[in-house]
Amino acid sequence: MIAIEFKNNQKVLNAIGDETRQAILIALIQGPQNPGMRVGEIRVKTHLSRPTVSHHLKILKESQIISVRKKGTLNYYSLDSGSKLKLLKNLVNEIEKVFSQCEEQASE
């Protein structure tokens, strides 16, 4: 079961495992959710170049962690409300079960 959860979360784990993407996620979490943040705003908050921000936003979007809303010619990025990050909860639950079993076996 735990192997399945790791497999289900592989894309998300790879996406959030990068420090640059973590900085972008933190900026998005701390920023306005409606309408979201534009690339320029994320760039200012993270001190990253525009191409770097765009590259990492693409990876986060492909991993279904963030979404983009278009308003005319403007793009607004925010956390995806149906985010794959929710799958991490299942993985953490499976890991907790394994730890509990290990603790029970150690106390016997």
Short mmCIF file of N, CA and C in Angstrom, two decimals:
data_model
loop_
_atom_site.label_atom_id
_atom_site.label_comp_id
_atom_site.label_asym_id
_atom_site.label_seq_id
_atom_site.Cartn_x
_atom_site.Cartn_y
_atom_site.Cartn_z
N MET A 1 0.82 -1.20 0.00
CA MET A 1 0.00 0.00 0.00
C MET A 1 0.86 1.26 0.00
N ILE A 2 1.92 1.27 0.81
CA ILE A 2 2.76 2.47 0.88
C ILE A 2 3.47 2.71 -0.45
N ALA A 3 3.84 1.62 -1.14
CA ALA A 3 4.49 1.76 -2.45
C ALA A 3 3.55 2.43 -3.45
N ILE A 4 2.28 2.10 -3.37
CA ILE A 4 1.29 2.71 -4.25
C ILE A 4 1.17 4.20 -3.97
N GLU A 5 1.16 4.56 -2.68
CA GLU A 5 1.04 5.97 -2.31
C GLU A 5 2.26 6.76 -2.78
N PHE A 6 3.45 6.17 -2.65
CA PHE A 6 4.64 6.85 -3.16
C PHE A 6 4.54 7.05 -4.67
N LYS A 7 4.08 6.03 -5.37
CA LYS A 7 3.94 6.13 -6.83
C LYS A 7 2.91 7.19 -7.20
N ASN A 8 1.79 7.23 -6.47
CA ASN A 8 0.75 8.24 -6.73
C ASN A 8 1.26 9.66 -6.51
N ASN A 9 2.24 9.81 -5.63
CA ASN A 9 2.74 11.13 -5.25
C ASN A 9 4.06 11.50 -5.92
N GLN A 10 4.56 10.64 -6.79
CA GLN A 10 5.88 10.85 -7.37
C GLN A 10 6.04 12.21 -8.05
N LYS A 11 5.09 12.60 -8.88
CA LYS A 11 5.18 13.89 -9.58
C LYS A 11 5.17 15.06 -8.60
N VAL A 12 4.29 14.97 -7.62
CA VAL A 12 4.18 16.05 -6.63
C VAL A 12 5.45 16.14 -5.80
N LEU A 13 5.96 14.99 -5.35
CA LEU A 13 7.17 14.99 -4.54
C LEU A 13 8.35 15.57 -5.32
N ASN A 14 8.47 15.21 -6.58
CA ASN A 14 9.54 15.77 -7.41
C ASN A 14 9.37 17.27 -7.57
N ALA A 15 8.13 17.70 -7.77
CA ALA A 15 7.88 19.13 -7.98
C ALA A 15 8.19 19.95 -6.73
N ILE A 16 7.77 19.48 -5.57
CA ILE A 16 7.98 20.27 -4.35
C ILE A 16 9.35 20.02 -3.72
N GLY A 17 10.11 19.09 -4.28
CA GLY A 17 11.44 18.79 -3.74
C GLY A 17 12.49 19.81 -4.12
N ASP A 18 12.17 20.70 -5.03
CA ASP A 18 13.11 21.71 -5.50
C ASP A 18 12.96 22.99 -4.67
N GLU A 19 14.08 23.54 -4.18
CA GLU A 19 14.03 24.73 -3.32
C GLU A 19 13.43 25.94 -4.02
N THR A 20 13.71 26.08 -5.30
CA THR A 20 13.15 27.22 -6.05
C THR A 20 11.64 27.11 -6.12
N ARG A 21 11.14 25.92 -6.39
CA ARG A 21 9.69 25.74 -6.45
C ARG A 21 9.07 25.89 -5.06
N GLN A 22 9.80 25.51 -4.03
CA GLN A 22 9.30 25.72 -2.67
C GLN A 22 9.15 27.21 -2.39
N ALA A 23 10.12 28.01 -2.83
CA ALA A 23 10.05 29.46 -2.64
C ALA A 23 8.84 30.04 -3.38
N ILE A 24 8.59 29.54 -4.58
CA ILE A 24 7.44 30.01 -5.35
C ILE A 24 6.14 29.60 -4.66
N LEU A 25 6.07 28.37 -4.16
CA LEU A 25 4.87 27.93 -3.45
C LEU A 25 4.62 28.77 -2.20
N ILE A 26 5.68 29.08 -1.47
CA ILE A 26 5.54 29.93 -0.28
C ILE A 26 4.99 31.29 -0.67
N ALA A 27 5.52 31.86 -1.75
CA ALA A 27 5.02 33.16 -2.23
C ALA A 27 3.55 33.07 -2.59
N LEU A 28 3.16 31.99 -3.26
CA LEU A 28 1.75 31.82 -3.65
C LEU A 28 0.85 31.61 -2.43
N ILE A 29 1.33 30.87 -1.45
CA ILE A 29 0.55 30.62 -0.23
C ILE A 29 0.35 31.93 0.53
N GLN A 30 1.40 32.75 0.59
CA GLN A 30 1.32 34.00 1.34
C GLN A 30 0.66 35.13 0.54
N GLY A 31 0.54 34.94 -0.76
CA GLY A 31 -0.04 35.96 -1.63
C GLY A 31 -1.55 35.85 -1.71
N PRO A 32 -2.15 36.76 -2.47
CA PRO A 32 -3.61 36.72 -2.63
C PRO A 32 -4.05 35.50 -3.44
N GLN A 33 -5.07 34.82 -2.96
CA GLN A 33 -5.59 33.64 -3.67
C GLN A 33 -6.56 34.04 -4.77
N ASN A 34 -7.14 35.19 -4.62
CA ASN A 34 -8.07 35.67 -5.64
C ASN A 34 -7.69 37.09 -6.01
N PRO A 35 -7.19 37.39 -7.14
CA PRO A 35 -7.16 36.53 -8.32
C PRO A 35 -5.92 35.64 -8.41
N GLY A 36 -4.95 35.75 -7.50
CA GLY A 36 -3.70 35.02 -7.59
C GLY A 36 -2.56 36.00 -7.80
N MET A 37 -1.43 35.50 -8.24
CA MET A 37 -0.26 36.36 -8.44
C MET A 37 0.23 36.24 -9.88
N ARG A 38 0.73 37.35 -10.38
CA ARG A 38 1.32 37.36 -11.72
C ARG A 38 2.80 37.01 -11.61
N VAL A 39 3.40 36.64 -12.73
CA VAL A 39 4.81 36.24 -12.75
C VAL A 39 5.68 37.35 -12.16
N GLY A 40 5.42 38.59 -12.52
CA GLY A 40 6.21 39.71 -12.02
C GLY A 40 6.14 39.84 -10.51
N GLU A 41 4.97 39.61 -9.94
CA GLU A 41 4.81 39.67 -8.48
C GLU A 41 5.57 38.54 -7.80
N ILE A 42 5.51 37.36 -8.39
CA ILE A 42 6.23 36.21 -7.84
C ILE A 42 7.73 36.47 -7.92
N ARG A 43 8.16 37.04 -9.04
CA ARG A 43 9.57 37.35 -9.25
C ARG A 43 10.08 38.29 -8.16
N VAL A 44 9.31 39.32 -7.85
CA VAL A 44 9.70 40.28 -6.83
C VAL A 44 9.80 39.61 -5.46
N LYS A 45 8.81 38.79 -5.12
CA LYS A 45 8.80 38.12 -3.80
C LYS A 45 9.92 37.10 -3.65
N THR A 46 10.29 36.44 -4.74
CA THR A 46 11.28 35.36 -4.65
C THR A 46 12.68 35.78 -5.07
N HIS A 47 12.81 36.96 -5.66
CA HIS A 47 14.11 37.46 -6.16
C HIS A 47 14.69 36.55 -7.23
N LEU A 48 13.82 35.97 -8.03
CA LEU A 48 14.24 35.10 -9.14
C LEU A 48 14.00 35.83 -10.45
N SER A 49 14.68 35.39 -11.49
CA SER A 49 14.47 36.00 -12.80
C SER A 49 13.13 35.55 -13.37
N ARG A 50 12.60 36.34 -14.29
CA ARG A 50 11.33 36.02 -14.93
C ARG A 50 11.37 34.65 -15.62
N PRO A 51 12.43 34.34 -16.42
CA PRO A 51 12.47 33.02 -17.06
C PRO A 51 12.51 31.87 -16.05
N THR A 52 13.21 32.08 -14.94
CA THR A 52 13.28 31.04 -13.90
C THR A 52 11.91 30.81 -13.29
N VAL A 53 11.22 31.89 -12.95
CA VAL A 53 9.88 31.77 -12.37
C VAL A 53 8.95 31.07 -13.35
N SER A 54 8.98 31.47 -14.61
CA SER A 54 8.10 30.87 -15.62
C SER A 54 8.38 29.38 -15.78
N HIS A 55 9.65 29.02 -15.79
CA HIS A 55 10.03 27.60 -15.93
C HIS A 55 9.47 26.77 -14.77
N HIS A 56 9.63 27.26 -13.56
CA HIS A 56 9.19 26.50 -12.39
C HIS A 56 7.67 26.52 -12.24
N LEU A 57 7.03 27.60 -12.66
CA LEU A 57 5.56 27.63 -12.65
C LEU A 57 5.01 26.57 -13.59
N LYS A 58 5.66 26.39 -14.72
CA LYS A 58 5.22 25.37 -15.69
C LYS A 58 5.27 23.98 -15.05
N ILE A 59 6.34 23.69 -14.33
CA ILE A 59 6.48 22.38 -13.67
C ILE A 59 5.40 22.21 -12.60
N LEU A 60 5.17 23.24 -11.80
CA LEU A 60 4.14 23.17 -10.75
C LEU A 60 2.75 23.01 -11.36
N LYS A 61 2.52 23.66 -12.49
CA LYS A 61 1.22 23.55 -13.17
C LYS A 61 1.04 22.15 -13.75
N GLU A 62 2.09 21.61 -14.38
CA GLU A 62 2.02 20.26 -14.94
C GLU A 62 1.82 19.21 -13.85
N SER A 63 2.29 19.50 -12.65
CA SER A 63 2.12 18.59 -11.51
C SER A 63 0.77 18.77 -10.83
N GLN A 64 -0.02 19.69 -11.34
CA GLN A 64 -1.36 19.99 -10.83
C GLN A 64 -1.35 20.48 -9.39
N ILE A 65 -0.31 21.24 -9.06
CA ILE A 65 -0.21 21.84 -7.73
C ILE A 65 -0.76 23.26 -7.76
N ILE A 66 -0.55 23.93 -8.88
CA ILE A 66 -1.05 25.29 -9.04
C ILE A 66 -1.94 25.36 -10.28
N SER A 67 -2.70 26.42 -10.35
CA SER A 67 -3.53 26.65 -11.54
C SER A 67 -3.29 28.07 -12.02
N VAL A 68 -3.66 28.32 -13.24
CA VAL A 68 -3.51 29.66 -13.83
C VAL A 68 -4.88 30.13 -14.29
N ARG A 69 -5.19 31.37 -13.97
CA ARG A 69 -6.43 32.01 -14.41
C ARG A 69 -6.07 33.12 -15.37
N LYS A 70 -6.70 33.10 -16.51
CA LYS A 70 -6.44 34.15 -17.50
C LYS A 70 -7.52 35.22 -17.39
N LYS A 71 -7.07 36.46 -17.33
CA LYS A 71 -7.99 37.60 -17.29
C LYS A 71 -7.51 38.56 -18.37
N GLY A 72 -8.11 38.45 -19.53
CA GLY A 72 -7.63 39.21 -20.68
C GLY A 72 -6.28 38.67 -21.09
N THR A 73 -5.29 39.54 -21.10
CA THR A 73 -3.93 39.10 -21.45
C THR A 73 -3.10 38.76 -20.22
N LEU A 74 -3.69 38.87 -19.04
CA LEU A 74 -2.96 38.64 -17.79
C LEU A 74 -3.18 37.21 -17.29
N ASN A 75 -2.11 36.63 -16.74
CA ASN A 75 -2.18 35.29 -16.14
C ASN A 75 -1.97 35.42 -14.63
N TYR A 76 -2.86 34.81 -13.86
CA TYR A 76 -2.77 34.81 -12.41
C TYR A 76 -2.58 33.38 -11.92
N TYR A 77 -1.55 33.17 -11.11
CA TYR A 77 -1.23 31.84 -10.59
C TYR A 77 -1.63 31.75 -9.13
N SER A 78 -2.18 30.60 -8.76
CA SER A 78 -2.56 30.34 -7.37
C SER A 78 -2.53 28.83 -7.13
N LEU A 79 -2.63 28.45 -5.85
CA LEU A 79 -2.70 27.03 -5.54
C LEU A 79 -3.96 26.45 -6.16
N ASP A 80 -3.87 25.26 -6.67
CA ASP A 80 -5.01 24.59 -7.29
C ASP A 80 -5.89 24.03 -6.18
N SER A 81 -7.15 24.44 -6.15
CA SER A 81 -8.05 23.99 -5.08
C SER A 81 -8.25 22.48 -5.10
N GLY A 82 -8.12 21.85 -6.25
CA GLY A 82 -8.21 20.39 -6.35
C GLY A 82 -6.82 19.79 -6.42
N SER A 83 -5.89 20.45 -5.77
CA SER A 83 -4.47 20.14 -5.90
C SER A 83 -4.10 18.70 -5.58
N LYS A 84 -3.10 18.23 -6.30
CA LYS A 84 -2.53 16.91 -6.04
C LYS A 84 -1.83 16.89 -4.69
N LEU A 85 -1.58 18.07 -4.10
CA LEU A 85 -0.96 18.10 -2.77
C LEU A 85 -1.81 17.36 -1.75
N LYS A 86 -3.12 17.29 -2.00
CA LYS A 86 -4.00 16.56 -1.09
C LYS A 86 -3.66 15.08 -1.04
N LEU A 87 -3.08 14.57 -2.13
CA LEU A 87 -2.67 13.16 -2.15
C LEU A 87 -1.58 12.87 -1.13
N LEU A 88 -0.81 13.90 -0.79
CA LEU A 88 0.26 13.72 0.19
C LEU A 88 -0.29 13.28 1.54
N LYS A 89 -1.50 13.69 1.83
CA LYS A 89 -2.13 13.31 3.10
C LYS A 89 -2.24 11.78 3.21
N ASN A 90 -2.61 11.13 2.10
CA ASN A 90 -2.70 9.67 2.09
C ASN A 90 -1.33 9.04 2.33
N LEU A 91 -0.30 9.61 1.71
CA LEU A 91 1.05 9.09 1.89
C LEU A 91 1.49 9.23 3.34
N VAL A 92 1.25 10.39 3.92
CA VAL A 92 1.63 10.62 5.32
C VAL A 92 0.88 9.65 6.23
N ASN A 93 -0.39 9.40 5.97
CA ASN A 93 -1.16 8.44 6.77
C ASN A 93 -0.55 7.04 6.69
N GLU A 94 -0.13 6.63 5.49
CA GLU A 94 0.50 5.31 5.33
C GLU A 94 1.83 5.24 6.08
N ILE A 95 2.61 6.30 6.03
CA ILE A 95 3.89 6.34 6.74
C ILE A 95 3.65 6.27 8.25
N GLU A 96 2.63 6.98 8.73
CA GLU A 96 2.30 6.93 10.16
C GLU A 96 1.91 5.52 10.59
N LYS A 97 1.19 4.80 9.74
CA LYS A 97 0.82 3.41 10.05
C LYS A 97 2.07 2.55 10.20
N VAL A 98 3.02 2.73 9.30
CA VAL A 98 4.26 1.96 9.36
C VAL A 98 5.01 2.27 10.65
N PHE A 99 5.10 3.56 11.01
CA PHE A 99 5.78 3.94 12.26
C PHE A 99 5.08 3.32 13.47
N SER A 100 3.75 3.34 13.47
CA SER A 100 3.00 2.75 14.58
C SER A 100 3.28 1.26 14.71
N GLN A 101 3.31 0.57 13.56
CA GLN A 101 3.61 -0.87 13.58
C GLN A 101 5.02 -1.13 14.10
N CYS A 102 5.96 -0.30 13.69
CA CYS A 102 7.35 -0.46 14.15
C CYS A 102 7.45 -0.24 15.66
N GLU A 103 6.73 0.77 16.16
CA GLU A 103 6.74 1.05 17.60
C GLU A 103 6.12 -0.10 18.38
N GLU A 104 5.02 -0.67 17.85
CA GLU A 104 4.37 -1.79 18.52
C GLU A 104 5.29 -3.00 18.57
N GLN A 105 5.97 -3.27 17.47
CA GLN A 105 6.89 -4.42 17.42
C GLN A 105 8.08 -4.20 18.35
N ALA A 106 8.54 -2.98 18.46
CA ALA A 106 9.69 -2.68 19.31
C ALA A 106 9.35 -2.82 20.79
N SER A 107 8.09 -2.56 21.14
CA SER A 107 7.68 -2.63 22.54
C SER A 107 7.33 -4.05 22.99
N GLU A 108 7.26 -4.98 22.04
CA GLU A 108 6.91 -6.37 22.40
C GLU A 108 8.10 -7.12 22.94
#
